[in-house]
PDB file of C-alpha atoms in Angstrom:
ATOM      1  CA  MET A  20     -66.909  35.617 -90.251  1.00 59.00           C
ATOM      2  CA  GLU A  21     -69.592  35.190 -87.624  1.00 64.00           C
ATOM      3  CA  GLN A  22     -72.278  32.748 -88.631  1.00 67.00           C
ATOM      4  CA  PRO A  23     -75.883  33.949 -88.266  1.00 71.00           C
ATOM      5  CA  LYS A  24     -77.877  32.228 -85.546  1.00 73.00           C
ATOM      6  CA  LYS A  25     -80.218  29.594 -86.869  1.00 79.00           C
ATOM      7  CA  GLN A  26     -83.847  29.932 -85.931  1.00 84.00           C
ATOM      8  CA  VAL A  27     -85.107  27.073 -83.775  1.00 83.00           C
ATOM      9  CA  PRO A  28     -87.932  25.186 -85.506  1.00 90.00           C
ATOM     10  CA  LEU A  29     -91.267  25.486 -83.704  1.00 82.00           C
ATOM     11  CA  VAL A  30     -93.789  22.657 -83.946  1.00 83.00           C
ATOM     12  CA  GLU A  31     -97.294  23.143 -82.587  1.00 80.00           C
ATOM     13  CA  SER A  32    -100.584  21.304 -82.812  1.00 80.00           C
ATOM     14  CA  ARG A  33    -103.913  22.749 -83.846  1.00 78.00           C
ATOM     15  CA  LEU A  34    -105.178  22.833 -80.255  1.00 74.00           C
ATOM     16  CA  ARG A  35    -102.231  22.602 -77.869  1.00 73.00           C
ATOM     17  CA  HIS A  36    -100.444  25.826 -78.754  1.00 70.00           C
ATOM     18  CA  ASN A  37    -101.423  27.907 -75.733  1.00 78.00           C
ATOM     19  CA  ILE A  38     -98.933  26.671 -73.125  1.00 86.00           C
ATOM     20  CA  LEU A  39     -97.551  28.308 -70.008  1.00 90.00           C
ATOM     21  CA  GLU A  40     -94.018  29.438 -70.828  1.00 93.00           C
ATOM     22  CA  MET A  41     -91.302  29.794 -68.214  1.00 96.00           C
ATOM     23  CA  PRO A  42     -89.618  33.225 -68.064  1.00 96.00           C
ATOM     24  CA  LYS A  43     -86.994  33.367 -70.806  1.00 96.00           C
ATOM     25  CA  GLU A  44     -84.444  34.757 -68.325  1.00 97.00           C
ATOM     26  CA  ILE A  45     -84.166  31.286 -66.777  1.00 98.00           C
ATOM     27  CA  ARG A  46     -82.432  30.103 -69.958  1.00 96.00           C
ATOM     28  CA  LYS A  47     -79.353  32.058 -68.865  1.00 97.00           C
ATOM     29  CA  ALA A  48     -78.812  29.635 -65.983  1.00 98.00           C
ATOM     30  CA  SER A  49     -76.167  26.942 -66.405  1.00 98.00           C
ATOM     31  CA  GLY A  50     -78.559  24.182 -65.441  1.00 98.00           C
ATOM     32  CA  ILE A  51     -77.893  20.995 -63.487  1.00 98.00           C
ATOM     33  CA  VAL A  52     -77.263  17.809 -65.451  1.00 98.00           C
ATOM     34  CA  ILE A  53     -78.988  14.820 -63.846  1.00 97.00           C
ATOM     35  CA  TYR A  54     -78.777  11.455 -65.592  1.00 95.00           C
ATOM     36  CA  GLY A  55     -77.783  13.223 -68.812  1.00 96.00           C
ATOM     37  CA  ARG A  56     -80.700  15.682 -68.723  1.00 96.00           C
ATOM     38  CA  ARG A  57     -80.018  19.399 -68.204  1.00 98.00           C
ATOM     39  CA  ILE A  58     -82.478  21.027 -65.794  1.00 98.00           C
ATOM     40  CA  LYS A  59     -82.735  24.832 -65.784  1.00 98.00           C
ATOM     41  CA  SER A  60     -86.385  25.595 -65.035  1.00 98.00           C
ATOM     42  CA  LEU A  61     -88.591  23.838 -62.483  1.00 98.00           C
ATOM     43  CA  VAL A  62     -92.290  24.644 -62.280  1.00 98.00           C
ATOM     44  CA  PHE A  63     -93.326  24.816 -58.616  1.00 97.00           C
ATOM     45  CA  THR A  64     -96.788  23.256 -58.690  1.00 96.00           C
ATOM     46  CA  THR A  65     -98.873  20.146 -58.132  1.00 96.00           C
ATOM     47  CA  ASP A  66    -101.562  21.259 -60.606  1.00 95.00           C
ATOM     48  CA  LEU A  67    -101.737  18.537 -63.248  1.00 95.00           C
ATOM     49  CA  ALA A  68    -103.278  20.862 -65.834  1.00 92.00           C
ATOM     50  CA  ILE A  69    -100.320  23.249 -65.545  1.00 94.00           C
ATOM     51  CA  ILE A  70     -97.804  20.391 -65.476  1.00 96.00           C
ATOM     52  CA  LYS A  71     -99.227  19.029 -68.744  1.00 94.00           C
ATOM     53  CA  ASN A  72     -99.263  22.452 -70.412  1.00 93.00           C
ATOM     54  CA  CYS A  73     -95.958  24.175 -69.629  1.00 94.00           C
ATOM     55  CA  ASP A  74     -92.452  24.236 -71.085  1.00 95.00           C
ATOM     56  CA  ALA A  75     -90.538  23.761 -67.822  1.00 97.00           C
ATOM     57  CA  ASP A  76     -87.658  21.288 -67.715  1.00 98.00           C
ATOM     58  CA  ALA A  77     -88.988  19.611 -64.570  1.00 98.00           C
ATOM     59  CA  VAL A  78     -91.667  19.702 -61.870  1.00 98.00           C
ATOM     60  CA  PHE A  79     -90.947  20.721 -58.272  1.00 98.00           C
ATOM     61  CA  ALA A  80     -93.811  18.950 -56.487  1.00 98.00           C
ATOM     62  CA  VAL A  81     -93.604  20.227 -52.924  1.00 96.00           C
ATOM     63  CA  TYR A  82     -96.778  21.149 -51.053  1.00 93.00           C
ATOM     64  CA  PRO A  83     -97.756  22.298 -47.517  1.00 91.00           C
ATOM     65  CA  PHE A  84     -99.325  19.018 -46.383  1.00 92.00           C
ATOM     66  CA  THR A  85     -98.025  15.673 -45.230  1.00 92.00           C
ATOM     67  CA  PRO A  86     -96.675  13.965 -48.380  1.00 94.00           C
ATOM     68  CA  GLN A  87     -98.812  11.134 -49.691  1.00 95.00           C
ATOM     69  CA  GLN A  88     -97.782   8.380 -52.083  1.00 96.00           C
ATOM     70  CA  SER A  89    -101.018   8.684 -54.072  1.00 97.00           C
ATOM     71  CA  ILE A  90    -100.243  12.331 -54.851  1.00 97.00           C
ATOM     72  CA  SER A  91     -96.669  11.749 -55.987  1.00 97.00           C
ATOM     73  CA  ASP A  92     -97.784   8.716 -58.019  1.00 97.00           C
ATOM     74  CA  ALA A  93    -100.481  10.728 -59.824  1.00 97.00           C
ATOM     75  CA  ILE A  94     -98.100  13.604 -60.624  1.00 98.00           C
ATOM     76  CA  ILE A  95     -95.308  11.348 -61.888  1.00 98.00           C
ATOM     77  CA  LYS A  96     -97.676   9.300 -64.049  1.00 97.00           C
ATOM     78  CA  ALA A  97     -99.289  12.402 -65.579  1.00 96.00           C
ATOM     79  CA  SER A  98     -96.087  14.368 -66.154  1.00 97.00           C
ATOM     80  CA  TYR A  99     -94.048  14.084 -69.360  1.00 95.00           C
ATOM     81  CA  ILE A 100     -91.113  15.862 -67.696  1.00 97.00           C
ATOM     82  CA  PRO A 101     -89.029  14.769 -64.664  1.00 98.00           C
ATOM     83  CA  VAL A 102     -90.531  15.248 -61.193  1.00 98.00           C
ATOM     84  CA  PHE A 103     -88.815  16.154 -57.935  1.00 98.00           C
ATOM     85  CA  CYS A 104     -91.061  15.075 -55.046  1.00 98.00           C
ATOM     86  CA  GLY A 105     -91.317  16.496 -51.557  1.00 97.00           C
ATOM     87  CA  VAL A 106     -91.001  13.754 -48.934  1.00 97.00           C
ATOM     88  CA  GLY A 107     -91.278  15.757 -45.712  1.00 94.00           C
ATOM     89  CA  GLY A 108     -88.721  17.019 -43.266  1.00 91.00           C
ATOM     90  CA  GLY A 109     -90.960  19.412 -41.351  1.00 88.00           C
ATOM     91  CA  THR A 110     -94.049  17.861 -39.774  1.00 86.00           C
ATOM     92  CA  THR A 111     -93.187  14.546 -41.427  1.00 90.00           C
ATOM     93  CA  GLN A 112     -89.869  13.160 -40.211  1.00 91.00           C
ATOM     94  CA  GLY A 113     -88.072   9.956 -39.340  1.00 93.00           C
ATOM     95  CA  ILE A 114     -88.877   6.574 -40.831  1.00 95.00           C
ATOM     96  CA  ARG A 115     -91.830   7.938 -42.810  1.00 96.00           C
ATOM     97  CA  THR A 116     -89.577  10.234 -44.860  1.00 97.00           C
ATOM     98  CA  ILE A 117     -87.449   7.218 -45.758  1.00 97.00           C
ATOM     99  CA  SER A 118     -90.441   5.173 -46.915  1.00 97.00           C
ATOM    100  CA  LEU A 119     -91.841   8.147 -48.848  1.00 97.00           C
ATOM    101  CA  ALA A 120     -88.484   8.671 -50.570  1.00 98.00           C
ATOM    102  CA  LYS A 121     -88.217   4.990 -51.516  1.00 98.00           C
ATOM    103  CA  ASP A 122     -91.774   5.034 -52.852  1.00 98.00           C
ATOM    104  CA  ALA A 123     -91.092   8.201 -54.883  1.00 98.00           C
ATOM    105  CA  GLU A 124     -88.016   6.558 -56.395  1.00 98.00           C
ATOM    106  CA  SER A 125     -89.965   3.425 -57.330  1.00 98.00           C
ATOM    107  CA  GLN A 126     -92.691   5.601 -58.877  1.00 98.00           C
ATOM    108  CA  GLY A 127     -90.108   7.248 -61.121  1.00 98.00           C
ATOM    109  CA  ALA A 128     -89.186  10.517 -59.405  1.00 98.00           C
ATOM    110  CA  MET A 129     -85.929  12.134 -60.536  1.00 98.00           C
ATOM    111  CA  GLY A 130     -85.166  13.378 -57.011  1.00 98.00           C
ATOM    112  CA  VAL A 131     -86.607  13.846 -53.535  1.00 98.00           C
ATOM    113  CA  VAL A 132     -86.871  17.114 -51.621  1.00 98.00           C
ATOM    114  CA  LEU A 133     -86.575  17.511 -47.847  1.00 98.00           C
ATOM    115  CA  ASN A 134     -87.719  20.580 -45.944  1.00 97.00           C
ATOM    116  CA  ALA A 135     -85.319  22.769 -43.954  1.00 95.00           C
ATOM    117  CA  PRO A 136     -86.155  21.511 -40.414  1.00 95.00           C
ATOM    118  CA  VAL A 137     -85.048  17.913 -41.107  1.00 97.00           C
ATOM    119  CA  SER A 138     -82.118  16.716 -39.017  1.00 97.00           C
ATOM    120  CA  ASP A 139     -78.771  15.759 -40.520  1.00 97.00           C
ATOM    121  CA  MET A 140     -79.303  12.179 -39.309  1.00 97.00           C
ATOM    122  CA  ASN A 141     -82.698  11.981 -41.038  1.00 97.00           C
ATOM    123  CA  LEU A 142     -81.192  13.492 -44.199  1.00 98.00           C
ATOM    124  CA  LEU A 143     -78.398  10.919 -44.173  1.00 98.00           C
ATOM    125  CA  ALA A 144     -80.875   8.071 -43.758  1.00 97.00           C
ATOM    126  CA  VAL A 145     -82.905   9.236 -46.756  1.00 98.00           C
ATOM    127  CA  ALA A 146     -79.809   9.788 -48.900  1.00 98.00           C
ATOM    128  CA  ARG A 147     -78.611   6.239 -48.161  1.00 98.00           C
ATOM    129  CA  ALA A 148     -82.035   4.719 -48.830  1.00 98.00           C
ATOM    130  CA  VAL A 149     -82.429   5.977 -52.410  1.00 98.00           C
ATOM    131  CA  ASP A 150     -80.324   6.134 -55.555  1.00 97.00           C
ATOM    132  CA  ILE A 151     -81.718   9.453 -56.798  1.00 98.00           C
ATOM    133  CA  PRO A 152     -80.551  12.929 -55.737  1.00 98.00           C
ATOM    134  CA  THR A 153     -81.606  14.128 -52.294  1.00 98.00           C
ATOM    135  CA  ILE A 154     -82.343  17.849 -52.270  1.00 98.00           C
ATOM    136  CA  ILE A 155     -82.263  19.819 -49.033  1.00 98.00           C
ATOM    137  CA  THR A 156     -84.066  23.138 -48.637  1.00 98.00           C
ATOM    138  CA  VAL A 157     -82.084  26.060 -47.202  1.00 98.00           C
ATOM    139  CA  THR A 158     -84.039  29.021 -45.843  1.00 97.00           C
ATOM    140  CA  ASP A 159     -81.501  31.136 -43.962  1.00 95.00           C
ATOM    141  CA  GLU A 160     -77.821  31.808 -43.437  1.00 95.00           C
ATOM    142  CA  LYS A 161     -77.743  29.844 -40.155  1.00 95.00           C
ATOM    143  CA  THR A 162     -77.824  26.526 -42.022  1.00 96.00           C
ATOM    144  CA  ASN A 163     -74.638  24.486 -41.707  1.00 98.00           C
ATOM    145  CA  ILE A 164     -74.141  23.782 -45.408  1.00 98.00           C
ATOM    146  CA  ALA A 165     -71.051  21.628 -44.875  1.00 98.00           C
ATOM    147  CA  ALA A 166     -72.979  19.364 -42.507  1.00 98.00           C
ATOM    148  CA  ARG A 167     -75.850  19.093 -44.993  1.00 98.00           C
ATOM    149  CA  LEU A 168     -73.500  18.047 -47.774  1.00 98.00           C
ATOM    150  CA  GLU A 169     -71.685  15.568 -45.521  1.00 98.00           C
ATOM    151  CA  SER A 170     -75.092  14.100 -44.628  1.00 98.00           C
ATOM    152  CA  GLY A 171     -75.852  13.255 -48.231  1.00 98.00           C
ATOM    153  CA  ALA A 172     -77.470  16.331 -49.762  1.00 98.00           C
ATOM    154  CA  ALA A 173     -76.741  16.253 -53.494  1.00 98.00           C
ATOM    155  CA  ILE A 174     -78.421  19.561 -54.362  1.00 98.00           C
ATOM    156  CA  LEU A 175     -79.331  22.654 -52.335  1.00 98.00           C
ATOM    157  CA  ASN A 176     -82.736  24.288 -52.762  1.00 98.00           C
ATOM    158  CA  VAL A 177     -82.392  27.884 -51.599  1.00 98.00           C
ATOM    159  CA  ALA A 178     -85.693  29.487 -50.654  1.00 97.00           C
ATOM    160  CA  ALA A 179     -85.097  32.640 -48.628  1.00 96.00           C
ATOM    161  CA  ALA A 180     -87.747  34.933 -50.159  1.00 94.00           C
ATOM    162  CA  GLY A 181     -86.258  38.364 -50.944  1.00 93.00           C
ATOM    163  CA  LYS A 182     -82.895  37.357 -49.472  1.00 96.00           C
ATOM    164  CA  THR A 183     -82.453  34.410 -51.849  1.00 97.00           C
ATOM    165  CA  PRO A 184     -79.827  36.041 -54.150  1.00 97.00           C
ATOM    166  CA  GLU A 185     -77.817  37.153 -51.126  1.00 97.00           C
ATOM    167  CA  LEU A 186     -77.911  33.673 -49.579  1.00 98.00           C
ATOM    168  CA  VAL A 187     -77.046  31.981 -52.889  1.00 98.00           C
ATOM    169  CA  ARG A 188     -74.037  34.285 -53.297  1.00 98.00           C
ATOM    170  CA  SER A 189     -72.876  33.497 -49.774  1.00 97.00           C
ATOM    171  CA  ILE A 190     -73.153  29.733 -50.305  1.00 98.00           C
ATOM    172  CA  ARG A 191     -71.478  29.929 -53.713  1.00 98.00           C
ATOM    173  CA  GLY A 192     -68.535  31.759 -52.195  1.00 96.00           C
ATOM    174  CA  SER A 193     -67.806  28.859 -49.843  1.00 97.00           C
ATOM    175  CA  PHE A 194     -68.975  25.997 -52.046  1.00 98.00           C
ATOM    176  CA  PRO A 195     -68.186  26.902 -55.661  1.00 97.00           C
ATOM    177  CA  ASP A 196     -69.189  23.520 -57.116  1.00 97.00           C
ATOM    178  CA  VAL A 197     -72.345  22.609 -55.216  1.00 98.00           C
ATOM    179  CA  PRO A 198     -75.491  22.378 -57.402  1.00 98.00           C
ATOM    180  CA  ILE A 199     -77.990  25.070 -56.388  1.00 98.00           C
ATOM    181  CA  ILE A 200     -81.682  25.359 -57.206  1.00 98.00           C
ATOM    182  CA  ALA A 201     -83.229  28.636 -56.042  1.00 98.00           C
ATOM    183  CA  THR A 202     -86.503  30.503 -56.089  1.00 96.00           C
ATOM    184  CA  GLY A 203     -86.261  33.273 -58.651  1.00 93.00           C
ATOM    185  CA  GLY A 204     -89.231  35.427 -57.754  1.00 89.00           C
ATOM    186  CA  SER A 205     -91.754  36.655 -60.276  1.00 84.00           C
ATOM    187  CA  THR A 206     -89.872  39.338 -62.205  1.00 93.00           C
ATOM    188  CA  PRO A 207     -87.063  39.157 -64.796  1.00 95.00           C
ATOM    189  CA  ASP A 208     -84.809  41.261 -62.551  1.00 96.00           C
ATOM    190  CA  THR A 209     -85.107  38.955 -59.532  1.00 96.00           C
ATOM    191  CA  ILE A 210     -84.591  35.857 -61.689  1.00 97.00           C
ATOM    192  CA  LEU A 211     -81.449  37.313 -63.259  1.00 98.00           C
ATOM    193  CA  ALA A 212     -80.177  38.470 -59.872  1.00 97.00           C
ATOM    194  CA  THR A 213     -80.560  34.949 -58.498  1.00 98.00           C
ATOM    195  CA  ILE A 214     -78.755  33.446 -61.491  1.00 98.00           C
ATOM    196  CA  ASP A 215     -75.977  36.051 -61.293  1.00 98.00           C
ATOM    197  CA  ALA A 216     -75.571  35.183 -57.602  1.00 98.00           C
ATOM    198  CA  GLY A 217     -74.756  31.593 -58.555  1.00 98.00           C
ATOM    199  CA  ALA A 218     -77.984  29.603 -58.880  1.00 98.00           C
ATOM    200  CA  ASN A 219     -77.773  26.794 -61.454  1.00 98.00           C
ATOM    201  CA  ALA A 220     -81.532  26.292 -61.800  1.00 98.00           C
ATOM    202  CA  ILE A 221     -84.652  28.277 -60.931  1.00 98.00           C
ATOM    203  CA  THR A 222     -87.982  27.245 -59.448  1.00 98.00           C
ATOM    204  CA  TYR A 223     -90.853  29.297 -60.855  1.00 97.00           C
ATOM    205  CA  THR A 224     -94.273  29.570 -59.247  1.00 95.00           C
ATOM    206  CA  PRO A 225     -96.801  29.879 -62.088  1.00 93.00           C
ATOM    207  CA  PRO A 226    -100.062  31.817 -61.990  1.00 87.00           C
ATOM    208  CA  SER A 227    -102.967  29.802 -60.614  1.00 83.00           C
ATOM    209  CA  THR A 228    -105.440  28.195 -62.992  1.00 77.00           C
ATOM    210  CA  GLN A 229    -107.965  30.752 -61.715  1.00 82.00           C
ATOM    211  CA  GLU A 230    -105.706  33.601 -62.833  1.00 81.00           C
ATOM    212  CA  LEU A 231    -105.074  31.970 -66.200  1.00 78.00           C
ATOM    213  CA  PHE A 232    -108.793  31.394 -66.677  1.00 76.00           C
ATOM    214  CA  HIS A 233    -109.485  35.040 -65.837  1.00 77.00           C
ATOM    215  CA  ALA A 234    -107.251  36.170 -68.720  1.00 71.00           C
ATOM    216  CA  MET A 235    -108.850  33.653 -71.074  1.00 72.00           C
ATOM    217  CA  MET A 236    -112.395  34.680 -70.152  1.00 81.00           C
ATOM    218  CA  ALA A 237    -111.485  38.330 -70.759  1.00 77.00           C
ATOM    219  CA  LYS A 238    -110.508  37.364 -74.333  1.00 73.00           C
ATOM    220  CA  TYR A 239    -113.782  35.478 -74.754  1.00 75.00           C
ATOM    221  CA  ARG A 240    -115.710  38.539 -73.654  1.00 77.00           C
ATOM    222  CA  ASP A 241    -113.799  40.608 -76.195  1.00 77.00           C
ATOM    223  CA  GLY A 242    -114.921  38.191 -78.896  1.00 69.00           C
ATOM    224  CA  ASP A 243    -111.528  36.541 -79.464  1.00 61.00           C
ATOM    225  CA  ALA A 244    -112.314  32.950 -80.449  1.00 54.00           C
ATOM    226  CA  CYS A 245    -108.676  32.023 -81.089  1.00 55.00           C
ATOM    227  CA  VAL A 246    -108.072  30.830 -77.541  1.00 53.00           C
ATOM    228  CA  ASN A 247    -108.677  27.447 -75.926  1.00 57.00           C
TER     229      ASN A 247
END
């Protein structure tokens, strides 16, 4: 006889009950186990307010500027969940990526992320310099995945916009066991399509604080006092 599913207990505080929830579809992913912790959802942000008020499994702290130690240090110290830090690979390359990766590790990062343009030699140098996973971003089908893995990439981060599911499926066909993080888009259908294609974990870009505030202010105007 099939046992009924037990309801998961929910514990909230009087004030901190209004958190940003990751799309429930991400729970269907297998996840990637790193140091005994299973990672399925990664919130793609550097906004400390969002990081402190979401239910993601980890933070994907990659931003479009030259990485700075003060930024990664602030995010890691403020976050109660693991952080994966961007350490360059595009504009920032060479020795600086190595020092940034070593600093991120000493600050407590769970992994470091390199951008797609980084060379295999630079990737190898970073991978040898730290004892945390090195994640390499893949943006198109021209990437030599075998060379990336041989150069020390522990996890692939597939970010190919609308072609992400297709690229994930292609990589999975040739490398059935490689851990894959992928962008899932903003809809349940695109998230599920990316997971079905073979992604183990999903990065989710949350609404901006401005967008979240807009929804809250609309409730205030309607006279709903039961919001933060």
